[in-house]
Short mmCIF file of C-alpha atoms in Angstrom, two decimals:
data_model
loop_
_atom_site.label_atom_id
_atom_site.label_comp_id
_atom_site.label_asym_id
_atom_site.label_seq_id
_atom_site.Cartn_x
_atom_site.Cartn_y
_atom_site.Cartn_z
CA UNK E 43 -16.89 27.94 1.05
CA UNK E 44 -17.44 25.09 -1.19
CA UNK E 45 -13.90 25.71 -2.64
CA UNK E 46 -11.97 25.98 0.90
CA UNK E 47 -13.63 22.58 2.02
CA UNK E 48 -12.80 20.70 -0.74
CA UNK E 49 -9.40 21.91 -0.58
CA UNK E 50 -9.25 20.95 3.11
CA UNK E 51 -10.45 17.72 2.18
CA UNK E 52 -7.41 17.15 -0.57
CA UNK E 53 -5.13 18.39 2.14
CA UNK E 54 -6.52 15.43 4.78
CA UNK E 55 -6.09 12.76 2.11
CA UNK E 56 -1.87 13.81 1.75
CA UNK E 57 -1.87 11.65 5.56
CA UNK E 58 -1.14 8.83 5.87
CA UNK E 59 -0.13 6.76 9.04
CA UNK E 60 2.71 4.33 8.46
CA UNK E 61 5.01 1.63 11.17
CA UNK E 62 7.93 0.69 10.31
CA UNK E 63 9.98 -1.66 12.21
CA UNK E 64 13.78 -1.66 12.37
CA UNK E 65 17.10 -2.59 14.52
CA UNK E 66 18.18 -0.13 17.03
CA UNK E 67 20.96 -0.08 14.58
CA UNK E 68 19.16 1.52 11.68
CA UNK E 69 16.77 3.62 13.92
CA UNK E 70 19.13 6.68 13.74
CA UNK E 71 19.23 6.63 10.21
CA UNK E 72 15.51 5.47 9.56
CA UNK E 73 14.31 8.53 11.68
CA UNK E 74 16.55 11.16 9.84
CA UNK E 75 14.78 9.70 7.12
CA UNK E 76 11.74 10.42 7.81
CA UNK E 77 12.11 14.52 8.80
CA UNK E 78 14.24 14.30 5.46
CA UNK E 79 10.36 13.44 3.58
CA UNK E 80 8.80 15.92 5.57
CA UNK E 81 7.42 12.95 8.15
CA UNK E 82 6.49 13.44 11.65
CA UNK E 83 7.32 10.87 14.24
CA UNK E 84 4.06 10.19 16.55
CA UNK E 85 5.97 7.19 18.77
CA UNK E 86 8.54 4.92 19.13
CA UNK E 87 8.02 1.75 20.53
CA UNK E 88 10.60 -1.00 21.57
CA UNK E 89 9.66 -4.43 20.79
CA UNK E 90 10.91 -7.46 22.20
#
């Protein structure tokens, strides 16, 4: 068991939350981006 937490533990440290903050014109390509590294989108926010 010890060996199955610690490896759950390495696999929680791989996250990592990141914003980024771009035009609506670089959005498209910005979010293909992201899938492209494996990423998962959690929101998208418009800001004014």
């Amino acid at each position: 068991q010890e060996v199955s937490t610690c490896a759950a533990a390495a696999r929680l440290n791989k996250y990592s939350k990141l914003n980024y903050q771009v035009s609506y014109e670089q959005l498209s390509e910005q979010v293909q981006s992201i899938h492209k590294s494996g990423g998962k989108i959690l929101s998208i926010t418009e800001l004014n």
